[in-house]
Coordinates of C-alpha atoms and ligand atoms in Angstrom, one line a residue:
X21 CA 109.9 113.2 88.0
X22 CA 108.2 114.7 90.9
X23 CA 104.7 113.4 91.9
X24 CA 102.3 114.7 94.5
X25 CA 102.9 112.5 97.5
X26 CA 101.8 112.6 101.0
X27 CA 105.2 112.8 102.5
X28 CA 108.5 114.7 101.2
X29 CA 111.1 113.2 103.3
X30 CA 110.9 109.9 105.2
X31 CA 112.8 107.8 107.5
X32 CA 112.4 104.2 106.6
X33 CA 113.5 101.5 109.5
X34 CA 114.4 98.5 108.3
X35 CA 115.0 95.4 110.5
X36 CA 118.4 93.3 109.8
X37 CA 115.5 90.5 109.4
X38 CA 113.9 92.3 106.7
X39 CA 116.8 91.2 104.8
X40 CA 117.0 87.5 105.6
X41 CA 113.7 86.4 103.5
X42 CA 113.4 82.9 104.2
X43 CA 116.7 82.4 104.9
X44 CA 117.9 81.1 108.6
X45 CA 120.4 84.2 108.9
X46 CA 122.1 86.7 106.5
X47 CA 121.0 88.4 103.4
X48 CA 119.2 87.0 101.1
X49 CA 119.9 88.6 97.3
X50 CA 116.3 88.4 96.0
X51 CA 114.7 89.9 99.0
X52 CA 117.1 92.9 99.7
X53 CA 116.6 93.7 95.6
X54 CA 112.8 93.3 96.1
X55 CA 113.1 95.8 98.9
X56 CA 115.5 98.6 97.3
X57 CA 113.0 98.1 94.4
X58 CA 110.2 99.3 96.4
X59 CA 112.6 102.3 97.7
X60 CA 113.5 103.3 94.3
X61 CA 109.8 103.6 93.4
X62 CA 109.3 106.3 96.1
X63 CA 112.6 108.1 95.1
X64 CA 111.6 108.0 91.1
X65 CA 108.1 109.8 93.0
X66 CA 110.7 112.5 94.0
X67 CA 110.6 111.5 98.2
X68 CA 113.9 112.0 99.9
X69 CA 114.7 108.9 101.7
X70 CA 116.8 108.1 105.3
X71 CA 117.6 104.4 105.5
X72 CA 118.1 102.9 109.3
X73 CA 118.9 99.4 108.7
X74 CA 119.2 97.2 112.0
X75 CA 121.3 94.2 112.3
X76 CA 119.5 91.0 113.9
X77 CA 119.7 88.8 111.2
X78 CA 123.7 88.7 111.7
X79 CA 124.1 89.7 115.1
X80 CA 122.1 90.5 118.4
X81 CA 123.8 91.7 121.5
X82 CA 121.1 91.0 124.2
X83 CA 120.9 87.5 122.4
X84 CA 124.8 86.9 123.3
X85 CA 124.8 88.9 126.7
X86 CA 122.2 86.0 127.9
X87 CA 125.5 84.0 126.6
X88 CA 127.8 85.2 129.2
X89 CA 129.4 87.8 127.2
X90 CA 129.6 91.4 128.2
X91 CA 126.7 93.3 126.8
X92 CA 128.4 96.3 125.8
X93 CA 130.9 94.0 123.8
X94 CA 128.4 92.4 122.5
X95 CA 126.5 95.4 121.4
X96 CA 129.1 96.9 119.7
X97 CA 129.5 93.7 117.4
X98 CA 125.7 94.4 116.9
X99 CA 126.5 97.7 115.4
X100 CA 129.1 96.2 113.2
X101 CA 126.4 93.7 112.2
X102 CA 124.3 96.7 110.8
X103 CA 127.5 98.2 108.8
X104 CA 127.5 95.1 107.1
X105 CA 123.8 95.6 105.9
X106 CA 124.6 99.0 105.0
X107 CA 127.0 98.3 102.7
X108 CA 124.5 95.3 101.1
X109 CA 121.8 97.9 100.8
X110 CA 124.4 100.7 99.3
X111 CA 125.4 97.9 96.9
X112 CA 121.9 96.6 95.9
X113 CA 120.6 100.8 95.6
X114 CA 123.3 101.2 93.3
X115 CA 122.9 98.4 91.1
X116 CA 119.6 99.9 90.3
X117 CA 121.3 103.2 89.7
X118 CA 120.0 104.9 92.5
X119 CA 122.8 107.3 94.3
X120 CA 123.5 106.0 98.0
X121 CA 125.8 106.9 101.0
X122 CA 126.7 104.9 104.1
X123 CA 127.0 107.3 107.0
X124 CA 128.5 105.2 110.0
X125 CA 127.9 106.4 113.6
X126 CA 130.8 104.7 114.4
X127 CA 133.8 106.1 112.6
X128 CA 135.3 103.3 109.9
X129 CA 136.3 105.9 107.6
X130 CA 137.6 103.2 104.9
X131 CA 134.4 101.9 104.3
X132 CA 131.7 104.6 104.9
X133 CA 131.6 108.0 106.2
X134 CA 131.0 109.1 109.4
X135 CA 127.7 110.4 110.6
X136 CA 127.7 114.1 109.9
X137 CA 124.0 115.8 110.1
X138 CA 124.6 118.3 107.5
X139 CA 126.0 116.3 105.1
X140 CA 123.3 114.1 105.6
X141 CA 120.9 116.7 105.3
X142 CA 122.5 117.9 101.8
X143 CA 122.8 114.3 100.3
X144 CA 118.8 113.5 100.8
X145 CA 118.4 117.1 99.2
X146 CA 120.6 115.9 96.1
X147 CA 117.9 112.8 96.2
X148 CA 120.8 110.5 97.4
X149 CA 119.4 107.5 99.7
X150 CA 121.2 108.0 103.0
X151 CA 122.0 104.6 104.9
X152 CA 122.4 105.2 108.5
X153 CA 124.9 102.6 109.9
X154 CA 125.8 101.5 113.5
X155 CA 122.7 102.0 115.3
X156 CA 123.2 105.5 117.5
X157 CA 127.0 104.4 118.2
X158 CA 126.4 103.4 121.9
X159 CA 125.4 100.5 123.3
X160 CA 122.3 99.5 125.3
X161 CA 120.1 101.0 122.8
X162 CA 118.5 99.4 119.5
X163 CA 118.2 100.3 115.7
X164 CA 114.7 101.6 116.4
X165 CA 115.7 104.3 118.7
X166 CA 118.5 105.2 116.1
X167 CA 115.7 105.4 113.6
X168 CA 113.3 107.7 115.7
X169 CA 116.6 109.7 116.3
X170 CA 117.9 110.1 112.6
X171 CA 114.4 110.7 111.7
X172 CA 113.9 113.8 114.0
X173 CA 117.4 115.2 113.4
X174 CA 116.6 114.7 109.3
X175 CA 113.3 116.5 110.0
X176 CA 111.3 113.7 108.3
X177 CA 107.6 113.7 107.8
X178 CA 107.2 110.5 109.0
X179 CA 108.8 107.3 110.3
X180 CA 108.1 104.5 108.1
X181 CA 108.6 101.3 110.6
X182 CA 108.8 98.1 108.1
X183 CA 107.7 94.8 109.8
X184 CA 106.6 91.5 108.6
X185 CA 103.1 92.3 109.9
X186 CA 101.0 95.0 107.5
X187 CA 100.0 97.3 110.5
X188 CA 99.2 97.5 113.9
X189 CA 96.5 94.7 115.4
X190 CA 94.1 94.6 117.9
X191 CA 95.9 91.3 119.1
X192 CA 98.9 89.4 117.3
X193 CA 96.9 88.1 113.9
X194 CA 99.3 85.0 114.0
X195 CA 97.8 83.8 116.9
X196 CA 94.2 85.4 117.1
X197 CA 92.2 85.0 113.4
X198 CA 89.5 87.6 114.5
X199 CA 92.2 90.6 115.3
X200 CA 91.7 93.3 113.0
X201 CA 94.1 96.2 111.6
X202 CA 94.1 99.6 113.2
X203 CA 94.1 102.0 110.2
X204 CA 95.3 105.1 112.5
X205 CA 95.9 105.1 116.6
X206 CA 97.3 107.9 118.5
X207 CA 100.3 107.7 120.4
X208 CA 98.5 107.8 123.4
X209 CA 95.8 104.8 122.3
X210 CA 99.0 102.5 121.7
X211 CA 100.4 103.3 125.1
X212 CA 96.9 102.8 126.9
X213 CA 96.2 99.5 124.7
X214 CA 100.0 98.2 125.5
X215 CA 100.5 97.9 121.8
X216 CA 103.8 97.5 121.2
X217 CA 105.0 99.4 117.7
X218 CA 108.2 100.2 118.8
X219 CA 110.8 100.0 121.7
X220 CA 109.8 102.0 124.5
X221 CA 112.4 104.7 124.0
X222 CA 112.1 105.0 120.2
X223 CA 108.6 105.1 120.9
X224 CA 108.9 108.1 123.5
X225 CA 111.0 109.9 121.2
X226 CA 108.8 109.6 118.2
X227 CA 106.1 110.9 120.3
X228 CA 108.1 114.0 122.2
X229 CA 109.0 114.7 119.0
X230 CA 106.0 114.2 117.0
X231 CA 107.3 112.2 114.5
X232 CA 104.3 110.3 113.6
X233 CA 105.1 106.5 112.4
X234 CA 103.5 104.3 109.9
X235 CA 103.9 100.6 110.4
X236 CA 103.6 98.5 107.3
X237 CA 104.7 95.5 105.4
X238 CA 107.5 95.9 103.3
X239 CA 107.7 92.2 101.8
X240 CA 104.3 93.5 100.6
X241 CA 104.3 94.8 96.9
X242 CA 103.5 98.5 96.3
X243 CA 102.8 99.1 99.8
X244 CA 105.6 101.5 100.4
X245 CA 104.4 103.6 97.7
X246 CA 100.7 103.3 98.5
X247 CA 102.0 104.3 102.2
X248 CA 103.5 108.0 100.5
X249 CA 100.7 108.1 98.6
X250 CA 98.4 108.3 101.5
X251 CA 96.5 105.2 100.7
X252 CA 95.0 103.1 103.2
X253 CA 98.1 100.6 103.8
X254 CA 99.5 99.7 107.4
X255 CA 98.7 101.8 110.5
X256 CA 99.6 105.3 111.0
X257 CA 100.6 106.3 114.3
X258 CA 99.9 109.6 115.2
X259 CA 99.8 112.4 117.9
Ligands
UDP301 N1 123.1 98.3 118.6 C1 123.8 98.6 119.6 N2 123.1 100.3 119.7 C2 122.3 101.1 118.8 C3 121.6 99.7 117.7 C4 122.3 98.6 117.7 O1 123.8 98.1 120.6 O2 122.0 102.0 118.8 C5 123.5 96.6 118.6 C6 122.6 95.9 119.5 O3 123.1 94.7 119.9 C7 121.5 95.3 118.7 C8 122.2 94.9 117.4 O4 122.7 96.4 117.7 O5 121.2 94.1 119.5 C9 121.5 95.1 116.2 O6 120.2 96.1 116.1 P1 118.8 95.5 116.2 O7 118.6 94.8 117.1 O8 117.7 97.3 116.4 O9 118.5 95.2 114.6 P2 117.0 94.8 114.1 O10 116.2 94.0 115.1 O11 116.6 96.0 113.5 O12 117.6 94.2 113.1

């Protein structure tokens, strides 16, 4: 059933940490099912969903570089971590009867399709969730940048950046109880106020491509649906 929604095609960026829940690392089954349950709600409303998944719950290249490892090699390991998360997400979606495809920026054809833009767009049009794995396929980048890139390539209406905090605040709400949430903010304001929405490369690409961003909390029940319905949820970063 298709309902009236503010956005028709979205790119959802999930960090690896989003999947670990209260665990110290890895994938928490209850948490991943809560997330795919929320995504299913918007798919049932007729929204087309692409997902870029991070890998920080399993491996982070920068951290390992600090321990003396070659950065590019560490980053390839980080990208492999995102593929593990992508396979777990696909499995979780399919357990709820949602059709999902994994497209990887690095070729590993036995377990995932290699990223191909026309095929990805076709899947979205067919109502399948497309999970983009292996980031951009290049070291020295992040999955935030991969999300901006795929969001722009897929002609998405919005980038949905899922975080632990339910929006962009005037200060860190964990440290400053008087911090307030921005309902909306422009790209320029976010830059001038030095508010870190995504990493700088990712943010610059969104701004250049006029791909607006909503920052919201994926753990908050119903939040994703409210964002899609255009309700006051999270923070809209717009041009
Ligand atoms: N990574 C990379 N190129 C990319 C995307 C990711 O090299 O285009 C590597 C990098 O080492 C990074 C790791 O994969 O630390 C996990 O990605 P990210 O840190 O973005 O995951 P998240 O913080 O979203 O869980």
